[in-house]
PDB file of C-alpha atoms in Angstrom:
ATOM      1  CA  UNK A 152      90.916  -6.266  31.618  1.00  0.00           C
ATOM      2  CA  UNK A 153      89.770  -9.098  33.767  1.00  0.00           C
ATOM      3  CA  UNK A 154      89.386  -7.650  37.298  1.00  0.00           C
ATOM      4  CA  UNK A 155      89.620 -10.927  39.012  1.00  0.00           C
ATOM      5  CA  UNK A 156      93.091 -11.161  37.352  1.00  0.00           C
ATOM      6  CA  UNK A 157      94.251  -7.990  37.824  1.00  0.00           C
ATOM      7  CA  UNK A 158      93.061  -8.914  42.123  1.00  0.00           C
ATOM      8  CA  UNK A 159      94.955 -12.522  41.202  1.00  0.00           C
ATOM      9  CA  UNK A 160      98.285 -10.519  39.491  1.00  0.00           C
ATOM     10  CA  UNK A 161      97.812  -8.656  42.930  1.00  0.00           C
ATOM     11  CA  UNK A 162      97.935 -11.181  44.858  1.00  0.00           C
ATOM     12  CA  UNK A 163     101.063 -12.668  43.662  1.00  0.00           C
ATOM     13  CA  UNK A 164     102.987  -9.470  43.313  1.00  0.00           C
ATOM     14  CA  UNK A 165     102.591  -9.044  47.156  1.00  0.00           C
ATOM     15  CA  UNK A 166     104.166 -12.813  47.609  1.00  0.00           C
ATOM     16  CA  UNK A 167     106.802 -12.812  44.931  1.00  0.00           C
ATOM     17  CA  UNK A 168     107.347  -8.843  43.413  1.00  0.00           C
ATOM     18  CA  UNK A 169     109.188  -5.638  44.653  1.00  0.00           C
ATOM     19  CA  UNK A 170     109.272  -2.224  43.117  1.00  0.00           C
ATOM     20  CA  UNK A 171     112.659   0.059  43.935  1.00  0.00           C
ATOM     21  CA  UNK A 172     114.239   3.256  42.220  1.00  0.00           C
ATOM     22  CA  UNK A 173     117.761   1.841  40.281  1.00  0.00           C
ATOM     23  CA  UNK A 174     120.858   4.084  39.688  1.00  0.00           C
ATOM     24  CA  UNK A 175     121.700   4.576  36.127  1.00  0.00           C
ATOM     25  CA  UNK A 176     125.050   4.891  34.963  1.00  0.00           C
ATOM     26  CA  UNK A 177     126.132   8.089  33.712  1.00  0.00           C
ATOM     27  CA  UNK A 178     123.350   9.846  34.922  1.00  0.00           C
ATOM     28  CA  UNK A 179     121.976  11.357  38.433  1.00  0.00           C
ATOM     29  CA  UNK A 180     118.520  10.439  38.624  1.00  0.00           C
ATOM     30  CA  UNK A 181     117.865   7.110  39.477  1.00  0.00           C
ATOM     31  CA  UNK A 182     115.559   4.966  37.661  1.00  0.00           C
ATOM     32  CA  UNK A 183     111.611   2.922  38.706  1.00  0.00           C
ATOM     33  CA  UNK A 184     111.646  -0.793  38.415  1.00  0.00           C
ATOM     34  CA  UNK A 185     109.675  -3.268  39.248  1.00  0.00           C
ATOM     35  CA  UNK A 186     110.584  -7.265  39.046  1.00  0.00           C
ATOM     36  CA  UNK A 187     109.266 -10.649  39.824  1.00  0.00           C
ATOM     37  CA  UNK A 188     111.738 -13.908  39.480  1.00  0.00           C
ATOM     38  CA  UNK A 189     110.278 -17.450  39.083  1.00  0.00           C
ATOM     39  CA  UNK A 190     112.830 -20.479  38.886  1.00  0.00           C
ATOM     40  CA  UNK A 191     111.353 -23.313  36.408  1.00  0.00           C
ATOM     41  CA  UNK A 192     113.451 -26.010  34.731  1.00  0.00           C
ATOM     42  CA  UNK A 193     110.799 -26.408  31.736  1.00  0.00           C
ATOM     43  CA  UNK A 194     110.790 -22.750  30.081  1.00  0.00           C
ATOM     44  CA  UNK A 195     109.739 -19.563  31.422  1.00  0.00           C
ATOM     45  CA  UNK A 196     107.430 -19.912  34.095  1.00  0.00           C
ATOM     46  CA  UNK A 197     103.618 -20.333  33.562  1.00  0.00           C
ATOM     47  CA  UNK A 198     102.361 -17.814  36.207  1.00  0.00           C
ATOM     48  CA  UNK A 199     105.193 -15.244  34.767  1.00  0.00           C
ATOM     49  CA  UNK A 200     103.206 -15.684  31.678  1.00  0.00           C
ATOM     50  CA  UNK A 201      99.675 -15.120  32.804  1.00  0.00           C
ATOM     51  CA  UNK A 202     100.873 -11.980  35.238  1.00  0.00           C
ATOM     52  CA  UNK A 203     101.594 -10.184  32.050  1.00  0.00           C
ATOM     53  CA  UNK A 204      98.511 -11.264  30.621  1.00  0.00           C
ATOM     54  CA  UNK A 205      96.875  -9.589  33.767  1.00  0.00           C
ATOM     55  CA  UNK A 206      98.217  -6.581  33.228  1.00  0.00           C
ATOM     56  CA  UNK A 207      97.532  -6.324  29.655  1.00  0.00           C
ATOM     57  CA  UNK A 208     100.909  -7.587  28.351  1.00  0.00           C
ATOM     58  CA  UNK A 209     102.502  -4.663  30.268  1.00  0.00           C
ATOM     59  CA  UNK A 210     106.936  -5.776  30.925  1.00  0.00           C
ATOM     60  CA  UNK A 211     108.927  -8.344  29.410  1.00  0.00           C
ATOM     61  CA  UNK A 212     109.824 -11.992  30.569  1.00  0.00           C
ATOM     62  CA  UNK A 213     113.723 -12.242  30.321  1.00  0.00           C
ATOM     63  CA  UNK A 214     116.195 -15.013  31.114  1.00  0.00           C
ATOM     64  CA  UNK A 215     116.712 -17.851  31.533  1.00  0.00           C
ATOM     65  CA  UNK A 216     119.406 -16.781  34.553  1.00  0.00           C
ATOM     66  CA  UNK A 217     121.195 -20.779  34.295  1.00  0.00           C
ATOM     67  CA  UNK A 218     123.341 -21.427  37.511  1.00  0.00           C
ATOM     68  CA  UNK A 219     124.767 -24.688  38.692  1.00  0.00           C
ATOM     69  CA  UNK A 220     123.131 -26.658  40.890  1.00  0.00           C
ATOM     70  CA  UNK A 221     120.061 -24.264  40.818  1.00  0.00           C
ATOM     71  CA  UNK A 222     116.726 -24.328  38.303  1.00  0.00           C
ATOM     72  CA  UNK A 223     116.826 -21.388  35.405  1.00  0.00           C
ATOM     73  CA  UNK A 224     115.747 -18.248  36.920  1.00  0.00           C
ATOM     74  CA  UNK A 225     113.557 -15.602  34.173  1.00  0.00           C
ATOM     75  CA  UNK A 226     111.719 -12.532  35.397  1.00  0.00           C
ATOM     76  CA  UNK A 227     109.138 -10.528  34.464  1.00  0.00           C
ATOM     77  CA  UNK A 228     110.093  -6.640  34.508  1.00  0.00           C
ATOM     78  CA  UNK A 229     108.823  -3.508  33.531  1.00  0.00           C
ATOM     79  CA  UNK A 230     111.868  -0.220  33.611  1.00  0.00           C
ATOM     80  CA  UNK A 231     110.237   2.913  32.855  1.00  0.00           C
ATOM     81  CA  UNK A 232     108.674   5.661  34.942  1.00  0.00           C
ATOM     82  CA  UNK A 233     105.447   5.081  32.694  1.00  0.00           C
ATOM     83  CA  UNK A 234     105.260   1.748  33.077  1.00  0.00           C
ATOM     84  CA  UNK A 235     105.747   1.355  36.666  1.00  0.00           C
ATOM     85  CA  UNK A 236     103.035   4.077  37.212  1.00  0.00           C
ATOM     86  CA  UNK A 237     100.802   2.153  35.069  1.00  0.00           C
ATOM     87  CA  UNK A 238     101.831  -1.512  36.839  1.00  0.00           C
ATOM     88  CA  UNK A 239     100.449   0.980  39.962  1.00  0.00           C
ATOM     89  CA  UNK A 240      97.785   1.728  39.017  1.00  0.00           C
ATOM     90  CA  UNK A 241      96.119  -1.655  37.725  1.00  0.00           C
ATOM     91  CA  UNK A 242      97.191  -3.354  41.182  1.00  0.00           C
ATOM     92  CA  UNK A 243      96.941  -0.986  43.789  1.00  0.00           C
ATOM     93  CA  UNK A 244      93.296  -1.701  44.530  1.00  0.00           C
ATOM     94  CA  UNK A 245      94.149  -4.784  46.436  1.00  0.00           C
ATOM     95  CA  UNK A 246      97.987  -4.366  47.159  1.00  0.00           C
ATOM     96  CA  UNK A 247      99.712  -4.620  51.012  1.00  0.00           C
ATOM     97  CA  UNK A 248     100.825  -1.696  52.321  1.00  0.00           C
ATOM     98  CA  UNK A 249     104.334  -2.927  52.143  1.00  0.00           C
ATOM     99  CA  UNK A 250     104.334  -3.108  48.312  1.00  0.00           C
ATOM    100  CA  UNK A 251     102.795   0.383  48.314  1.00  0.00           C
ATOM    101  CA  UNK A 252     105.060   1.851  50.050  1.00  0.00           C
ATOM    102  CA  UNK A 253     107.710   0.436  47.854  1.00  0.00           C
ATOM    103  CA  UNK A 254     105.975   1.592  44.823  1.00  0.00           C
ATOM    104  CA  UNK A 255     105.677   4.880  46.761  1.00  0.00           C
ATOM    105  CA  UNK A 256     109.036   5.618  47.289  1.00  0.00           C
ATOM    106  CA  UNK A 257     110.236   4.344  43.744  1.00  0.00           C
ATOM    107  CA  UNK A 258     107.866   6.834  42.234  1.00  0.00           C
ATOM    108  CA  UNK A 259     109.326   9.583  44.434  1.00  0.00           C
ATOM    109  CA  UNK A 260     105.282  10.250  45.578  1.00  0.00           C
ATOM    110  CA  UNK A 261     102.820   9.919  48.789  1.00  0.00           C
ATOM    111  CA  UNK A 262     101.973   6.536  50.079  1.00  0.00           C
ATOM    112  CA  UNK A 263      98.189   5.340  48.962  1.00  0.00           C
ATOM    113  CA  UNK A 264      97.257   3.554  51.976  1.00  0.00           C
ATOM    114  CA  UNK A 265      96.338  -0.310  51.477  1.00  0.00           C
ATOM    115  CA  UNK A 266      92.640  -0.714  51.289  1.00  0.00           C
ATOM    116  CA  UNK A 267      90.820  -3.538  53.827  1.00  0.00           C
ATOM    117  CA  UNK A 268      90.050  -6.940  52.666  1.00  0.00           C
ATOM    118  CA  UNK A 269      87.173  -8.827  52.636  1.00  0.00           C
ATOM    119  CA  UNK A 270      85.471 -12.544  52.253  1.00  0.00           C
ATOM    120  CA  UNK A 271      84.142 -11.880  48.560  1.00  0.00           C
ATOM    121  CA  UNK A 272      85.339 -13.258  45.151  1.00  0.00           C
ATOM    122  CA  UNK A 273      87.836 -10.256  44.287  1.00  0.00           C
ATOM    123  CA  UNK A 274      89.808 -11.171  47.471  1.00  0.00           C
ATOM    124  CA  UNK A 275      89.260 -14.954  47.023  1.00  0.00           C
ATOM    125  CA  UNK A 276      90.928 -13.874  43.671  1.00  0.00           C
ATOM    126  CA  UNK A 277      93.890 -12.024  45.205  1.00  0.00           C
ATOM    127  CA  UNK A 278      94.229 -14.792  47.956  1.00  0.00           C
ATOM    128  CA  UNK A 279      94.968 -17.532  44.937  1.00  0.00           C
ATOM    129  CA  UNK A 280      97.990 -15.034  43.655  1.00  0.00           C
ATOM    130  CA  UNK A 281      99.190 -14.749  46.790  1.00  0.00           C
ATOM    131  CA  UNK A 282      99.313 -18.350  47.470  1.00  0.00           C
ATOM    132  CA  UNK A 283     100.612 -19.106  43.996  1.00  0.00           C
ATOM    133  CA  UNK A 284     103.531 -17.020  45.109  1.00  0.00           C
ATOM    134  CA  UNK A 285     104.405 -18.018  48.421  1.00  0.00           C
ATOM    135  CA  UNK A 286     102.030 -21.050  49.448  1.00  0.00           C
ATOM    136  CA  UNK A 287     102.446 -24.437  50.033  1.00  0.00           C
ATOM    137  CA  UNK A 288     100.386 -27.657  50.543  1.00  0.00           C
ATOM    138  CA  UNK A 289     102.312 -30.971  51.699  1.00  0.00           C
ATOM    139  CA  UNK A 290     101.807 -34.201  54.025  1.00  0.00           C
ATOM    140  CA  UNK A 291     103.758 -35.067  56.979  1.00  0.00           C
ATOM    141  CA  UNK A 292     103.466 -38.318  59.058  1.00  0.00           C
ATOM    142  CA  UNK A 293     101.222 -38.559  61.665  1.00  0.00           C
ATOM    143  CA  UNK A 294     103.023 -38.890  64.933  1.00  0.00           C
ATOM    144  CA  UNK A 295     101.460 -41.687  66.394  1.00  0.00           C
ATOM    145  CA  UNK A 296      99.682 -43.858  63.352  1.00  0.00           C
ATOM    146  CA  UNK A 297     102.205 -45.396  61.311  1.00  0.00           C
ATOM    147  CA  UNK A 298     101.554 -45.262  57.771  1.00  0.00           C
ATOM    148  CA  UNK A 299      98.915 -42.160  58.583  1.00  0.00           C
ATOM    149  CA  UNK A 300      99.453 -39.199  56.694  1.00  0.00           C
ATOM    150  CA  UNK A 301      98.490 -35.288  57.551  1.00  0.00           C
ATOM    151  CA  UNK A 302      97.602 -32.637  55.426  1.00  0.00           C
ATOM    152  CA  UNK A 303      99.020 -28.766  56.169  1.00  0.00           C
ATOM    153  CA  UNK A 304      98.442 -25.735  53.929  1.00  0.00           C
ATOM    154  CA  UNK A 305     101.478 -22.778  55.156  1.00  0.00           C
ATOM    155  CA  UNK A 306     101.936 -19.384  53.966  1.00  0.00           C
ATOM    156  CA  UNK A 307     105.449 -17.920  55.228  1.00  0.00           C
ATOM    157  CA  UNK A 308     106.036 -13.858  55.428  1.00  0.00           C
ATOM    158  CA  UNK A 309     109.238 -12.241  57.131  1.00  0.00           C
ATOM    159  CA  UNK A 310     107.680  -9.121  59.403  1.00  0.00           C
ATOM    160  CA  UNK A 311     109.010  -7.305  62.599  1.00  0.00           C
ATOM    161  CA  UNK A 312     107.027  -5.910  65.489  1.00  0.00           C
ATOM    162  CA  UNK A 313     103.680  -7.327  64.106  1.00  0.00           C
ATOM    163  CA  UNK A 314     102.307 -10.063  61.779  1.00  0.00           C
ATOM    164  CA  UNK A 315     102.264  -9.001  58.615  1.00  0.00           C
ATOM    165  CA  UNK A 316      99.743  -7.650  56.525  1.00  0.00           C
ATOM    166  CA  UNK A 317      98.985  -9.995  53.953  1.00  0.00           C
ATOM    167  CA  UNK A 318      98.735 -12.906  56.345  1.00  0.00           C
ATOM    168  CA  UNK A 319      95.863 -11.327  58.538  1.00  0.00           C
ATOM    169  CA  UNK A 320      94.184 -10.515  54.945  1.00  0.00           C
ATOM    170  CA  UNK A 321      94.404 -14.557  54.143  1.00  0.00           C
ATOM    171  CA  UNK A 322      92.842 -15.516  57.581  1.00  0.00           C
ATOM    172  CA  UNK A 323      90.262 -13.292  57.027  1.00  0.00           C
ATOM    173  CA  UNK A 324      89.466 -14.134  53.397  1.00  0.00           C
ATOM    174  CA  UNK A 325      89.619 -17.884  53.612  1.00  0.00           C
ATOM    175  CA  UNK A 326      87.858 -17.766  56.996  1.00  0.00           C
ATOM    176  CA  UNK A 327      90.708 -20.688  58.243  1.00  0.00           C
ATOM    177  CA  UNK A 328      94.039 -20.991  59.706  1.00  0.00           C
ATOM    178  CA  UNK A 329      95.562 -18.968  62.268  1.00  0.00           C
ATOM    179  CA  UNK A 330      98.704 -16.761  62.018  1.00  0.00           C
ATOM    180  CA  UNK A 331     101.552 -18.053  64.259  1.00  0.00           C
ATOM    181  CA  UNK A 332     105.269 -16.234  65.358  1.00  0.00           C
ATOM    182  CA  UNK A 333     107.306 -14.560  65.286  1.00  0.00           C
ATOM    183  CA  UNK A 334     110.442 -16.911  64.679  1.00  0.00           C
ATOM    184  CA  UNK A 335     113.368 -16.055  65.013  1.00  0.00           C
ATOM    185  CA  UNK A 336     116.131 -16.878  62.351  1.00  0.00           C
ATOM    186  CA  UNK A 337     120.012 -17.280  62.836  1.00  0.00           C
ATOM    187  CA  UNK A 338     121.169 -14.601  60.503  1.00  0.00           C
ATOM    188  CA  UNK A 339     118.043 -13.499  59.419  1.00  0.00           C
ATOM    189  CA  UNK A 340     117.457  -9.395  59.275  1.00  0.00           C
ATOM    190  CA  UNK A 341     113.737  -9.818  59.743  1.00  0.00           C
ATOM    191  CA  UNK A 342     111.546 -12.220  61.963  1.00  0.00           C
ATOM    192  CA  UNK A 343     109.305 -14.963  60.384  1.00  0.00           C
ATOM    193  CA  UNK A 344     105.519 -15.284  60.820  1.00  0.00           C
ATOM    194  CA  UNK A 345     103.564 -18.598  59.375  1.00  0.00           C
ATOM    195  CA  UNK A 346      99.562 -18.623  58.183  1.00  0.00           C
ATOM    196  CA  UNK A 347      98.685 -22.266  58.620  1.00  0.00           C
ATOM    197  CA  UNK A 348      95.779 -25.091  58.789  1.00  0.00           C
ATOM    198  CA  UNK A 349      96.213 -28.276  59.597  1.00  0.00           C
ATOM    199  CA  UNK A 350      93.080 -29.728  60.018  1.00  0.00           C
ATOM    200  CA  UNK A 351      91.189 -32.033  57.394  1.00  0.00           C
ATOM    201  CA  UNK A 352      88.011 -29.862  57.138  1.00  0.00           C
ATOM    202  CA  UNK A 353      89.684 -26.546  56.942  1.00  0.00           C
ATOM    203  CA  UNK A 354      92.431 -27.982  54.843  1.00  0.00           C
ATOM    204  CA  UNK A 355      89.451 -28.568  52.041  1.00  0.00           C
ATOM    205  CA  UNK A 356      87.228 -25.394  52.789  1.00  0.00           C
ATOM    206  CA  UNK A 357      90.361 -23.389  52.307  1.00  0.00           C
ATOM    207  CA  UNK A 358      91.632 -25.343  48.692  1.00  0.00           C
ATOM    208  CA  UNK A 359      88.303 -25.243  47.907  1.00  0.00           C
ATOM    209  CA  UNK A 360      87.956 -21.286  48.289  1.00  0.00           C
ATOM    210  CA  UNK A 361      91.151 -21.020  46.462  1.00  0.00           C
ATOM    211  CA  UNK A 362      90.641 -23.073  43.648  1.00  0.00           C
ATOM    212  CA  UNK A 363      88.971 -21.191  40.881  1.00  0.00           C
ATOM    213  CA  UNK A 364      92.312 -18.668  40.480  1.00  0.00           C
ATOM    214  CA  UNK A 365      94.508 -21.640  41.435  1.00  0.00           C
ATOM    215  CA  UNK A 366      97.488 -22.139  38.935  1.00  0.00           C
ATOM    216  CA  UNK A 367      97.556 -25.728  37.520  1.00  0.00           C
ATOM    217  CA  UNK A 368     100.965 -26.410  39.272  1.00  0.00           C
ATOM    218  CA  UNK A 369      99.271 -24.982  42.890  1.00  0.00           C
ATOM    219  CA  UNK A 370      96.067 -26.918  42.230  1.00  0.00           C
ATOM    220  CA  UNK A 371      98.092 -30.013  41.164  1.00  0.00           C
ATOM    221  CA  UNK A 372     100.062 -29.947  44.416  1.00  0.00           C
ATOM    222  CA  UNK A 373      96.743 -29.260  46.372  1.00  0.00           C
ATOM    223  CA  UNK A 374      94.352 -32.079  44.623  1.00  0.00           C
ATOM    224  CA  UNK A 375      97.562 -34.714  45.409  1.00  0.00           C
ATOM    225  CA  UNK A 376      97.286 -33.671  49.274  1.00  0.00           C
ATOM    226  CA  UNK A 377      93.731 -33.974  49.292  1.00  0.00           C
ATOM    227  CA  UNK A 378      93.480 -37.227  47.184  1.00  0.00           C
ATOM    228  CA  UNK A 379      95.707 -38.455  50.092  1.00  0.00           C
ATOM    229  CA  UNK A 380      93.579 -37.276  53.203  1.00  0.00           C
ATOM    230  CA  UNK A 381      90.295 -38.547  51.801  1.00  0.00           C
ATOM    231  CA  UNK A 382      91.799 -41.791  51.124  1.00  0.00           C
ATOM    232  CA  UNK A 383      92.001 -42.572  54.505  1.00  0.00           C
ATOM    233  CA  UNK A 384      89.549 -43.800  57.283  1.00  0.00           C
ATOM    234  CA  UNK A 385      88.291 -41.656  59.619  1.00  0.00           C
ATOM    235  CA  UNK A 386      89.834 -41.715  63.341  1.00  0.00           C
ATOM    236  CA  UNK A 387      88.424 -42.599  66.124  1.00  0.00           C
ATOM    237  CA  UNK A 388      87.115 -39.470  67.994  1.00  0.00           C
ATOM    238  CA  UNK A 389      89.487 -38.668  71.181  1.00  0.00           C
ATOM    239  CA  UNK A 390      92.397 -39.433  71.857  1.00  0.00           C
ATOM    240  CA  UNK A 391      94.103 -43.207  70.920  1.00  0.00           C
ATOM    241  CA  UNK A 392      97.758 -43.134  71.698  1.00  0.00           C
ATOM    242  CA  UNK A 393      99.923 -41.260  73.835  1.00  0.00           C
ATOM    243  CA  UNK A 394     102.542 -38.943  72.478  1.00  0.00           C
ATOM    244  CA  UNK A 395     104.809 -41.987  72.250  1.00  0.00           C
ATOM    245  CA  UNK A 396     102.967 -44.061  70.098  1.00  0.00           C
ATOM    246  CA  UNK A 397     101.133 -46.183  72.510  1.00  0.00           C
ATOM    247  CA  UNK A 398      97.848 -47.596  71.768  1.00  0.00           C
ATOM    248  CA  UNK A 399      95.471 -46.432  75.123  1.00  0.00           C
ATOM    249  CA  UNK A 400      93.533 -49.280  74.338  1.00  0.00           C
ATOM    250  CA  UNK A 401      96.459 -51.901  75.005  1.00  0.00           C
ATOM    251  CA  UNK A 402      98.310 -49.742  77.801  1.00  0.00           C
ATOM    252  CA  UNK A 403      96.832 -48.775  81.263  1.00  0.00           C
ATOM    253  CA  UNK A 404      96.742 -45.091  82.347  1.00  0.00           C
ATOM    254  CA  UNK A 405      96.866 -43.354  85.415  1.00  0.00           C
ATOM    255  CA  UNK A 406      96.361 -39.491  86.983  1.00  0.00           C
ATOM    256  CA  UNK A 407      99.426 -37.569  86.264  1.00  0.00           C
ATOM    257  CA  UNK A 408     101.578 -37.393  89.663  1.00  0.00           C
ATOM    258  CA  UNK A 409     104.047 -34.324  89.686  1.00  0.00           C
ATOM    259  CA  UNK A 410     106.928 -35.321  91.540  1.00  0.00           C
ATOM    260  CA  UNK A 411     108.106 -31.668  93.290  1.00  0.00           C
ATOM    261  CA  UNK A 412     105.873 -31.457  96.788  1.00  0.00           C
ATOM    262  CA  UNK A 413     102.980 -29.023  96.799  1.00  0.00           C
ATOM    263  CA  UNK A 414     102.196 -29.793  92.978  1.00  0.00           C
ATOM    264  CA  UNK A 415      98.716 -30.107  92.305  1.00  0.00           C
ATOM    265  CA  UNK A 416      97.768 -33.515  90.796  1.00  0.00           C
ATOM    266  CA  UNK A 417      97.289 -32.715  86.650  1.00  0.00           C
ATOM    267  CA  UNK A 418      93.914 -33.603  84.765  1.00  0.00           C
ATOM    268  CA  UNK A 419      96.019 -35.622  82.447  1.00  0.00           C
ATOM    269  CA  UNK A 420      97.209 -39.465  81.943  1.00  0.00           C
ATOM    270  CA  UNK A 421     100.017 -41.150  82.095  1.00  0.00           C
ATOM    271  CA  UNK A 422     100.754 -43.939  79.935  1.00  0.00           C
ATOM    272  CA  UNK A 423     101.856 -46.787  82.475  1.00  0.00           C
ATOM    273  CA  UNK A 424     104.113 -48.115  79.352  1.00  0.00           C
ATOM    274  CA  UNK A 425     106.004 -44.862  79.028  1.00  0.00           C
ATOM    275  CA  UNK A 426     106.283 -45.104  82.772  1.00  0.00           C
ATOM    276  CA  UNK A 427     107.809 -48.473  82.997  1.00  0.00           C
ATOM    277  CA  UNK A 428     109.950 -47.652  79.783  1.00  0.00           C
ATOM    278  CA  UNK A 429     111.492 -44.913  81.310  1.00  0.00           C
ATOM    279  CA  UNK A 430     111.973 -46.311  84.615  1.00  0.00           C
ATOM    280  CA  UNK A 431     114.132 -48.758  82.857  1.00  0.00           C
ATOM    281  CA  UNK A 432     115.846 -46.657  80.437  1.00  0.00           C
ATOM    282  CA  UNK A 433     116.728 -44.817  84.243  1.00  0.00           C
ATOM    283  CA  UNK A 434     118.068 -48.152  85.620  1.00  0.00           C
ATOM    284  CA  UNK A 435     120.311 -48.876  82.548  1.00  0.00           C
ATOM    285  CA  UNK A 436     122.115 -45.627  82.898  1.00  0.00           C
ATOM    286  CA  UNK A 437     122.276 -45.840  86.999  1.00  0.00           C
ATOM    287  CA  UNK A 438     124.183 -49.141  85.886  1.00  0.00           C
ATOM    288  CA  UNK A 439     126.244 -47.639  83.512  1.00  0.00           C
ATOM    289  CA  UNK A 440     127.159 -44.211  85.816  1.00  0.00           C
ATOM    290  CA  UNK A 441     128.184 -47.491  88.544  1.00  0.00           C
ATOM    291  CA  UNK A 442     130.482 -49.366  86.202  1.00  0.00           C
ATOM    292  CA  UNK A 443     132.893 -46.612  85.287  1.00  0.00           C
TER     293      UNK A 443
END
């Protein structure tokens, strides 16, 4: 077997598989399985495909699952005590700790403890699973250049009391990115951390670290966000605009002046346009309070 698909098959069992102990009907003992669903609208998913490939053609790809409104849902699964020990065994050399411990405690046996990652090809490898599971690469509009686009590269994992595992392992690996939370989330059970980059340079070291164990549909999705970036001129160094949209060049600025007494005076500017905008935005609603 390929090791650097077995670290990729990894990878993307951390972001998208889980491993529990099912009740059988009939009988007492209660049964190892381990699962991975992928929605695609065009066949059973491509990734599902090469994970089994990884693993030597270990499981079975079932489905599809078809439900209105939503894409057809297969899933790759393996259901026997042999064949989760041997799923185990070929990714436990670069698995979380939470997947461990769920493989653990489906096996009815002691916790291996996850083993430390590190910025070489193996990880790189396990990185590109991870991200072909959970990851994302899209463009947003920049806030204050119309027509500008952004780049950001996120990676989303639901933790509580600390960040979770997998993200620290990315930040390390790529050698990008920062790991931000937690969120909170209206009827959520768990909190939400984020792994993200939004800058142009680390945007491209990080694709570019990512790409040789990239799935097509990840690299296709990553190659349209960069075609987009590097389209574009470069900005200006510093500061142009305020938050607002204002061009500095075209619009005076002035030391920041708090208003409550004892404030120190800020090291930032204030846009004289915003001023005068919201002074008059003020004087419209003074004259509106007056009328009624």
């Amino acid at each position: 077997m390929d090791r650097y698909e077995l670290a990729w098959a990894a990878g993307f069992f951390d972001g998208e598989g889980w491993t529990n102990a099912v009740g059988q009907h009939g009988r007492r003992t209660r049964r190892p399985v381990a699962r991975i669903n992928q929605a695609d609208a065009h066949g059973a998913p491509a990734v599902l495909i090469r994970f089994q490939a990884a693993v030597g053609g270990l499981g079975r790809i079932g489905g599809p699952h078809v439900k209105d409104g939503r894409q057809d849902l297969y899933r790759w699964e393996v259901s026997s005590r042999g064949d989760v020990e041997l799923l185990h065994h070929f990714l436990v050399p670069w698995l979380g700790q939470v997947k461990v411990l769920q493989f653990s405690s489906a096996l009815e046996r002691t916790a291996a403890t996850s083993r430390p990652a590190a910025p070489r090809d193996e990880w790189r490898a396990w990185s590109a699973g991870l991200w072909d599971g959970e990851g994302s690469a899209y463009l947003l509009d920049h806030r204050s250049h119309a027509a500008r686009r952004i780049g950001e590269l996120a990676l989303t994992q639901s933790a509580n009391g600390v960040a979770p595992e997998v993200l620290q392992r990315l930040a390390l690996i790529i050698g990008r990115g920062h790991v931000y939370g937690p969120y909170y989330q209206a009827g959520a059970t768990m909190d939400v951390y984020r792994w993200k980059i939004t800058a142009q340079p680390d945007i491209q070291k990080a694709i570019a670290t990512l790409w040789p164990w990239l799935s097509e549909v990840k690299r296709a999705q990553a190659a349209s966000v960069l075609t987009v970036l590097e389209s574009q001129s470069e900005l200006p160094r510093g500061r142009t605009h305020c938050i607002h949209g204002h061009e500095y060049a075209a619009a005076r600025r002035r030391s920041y002046v708090a208003r409550g007494v004892g404030i120190p005076r800020r090291d930032s500017q204030q846009c004289l346009q915003c001023v005068r905008e919201q002074a008059r935005e003020r004087r419209e609603q003074d004259k509106g309070s007056a009328g009624r």
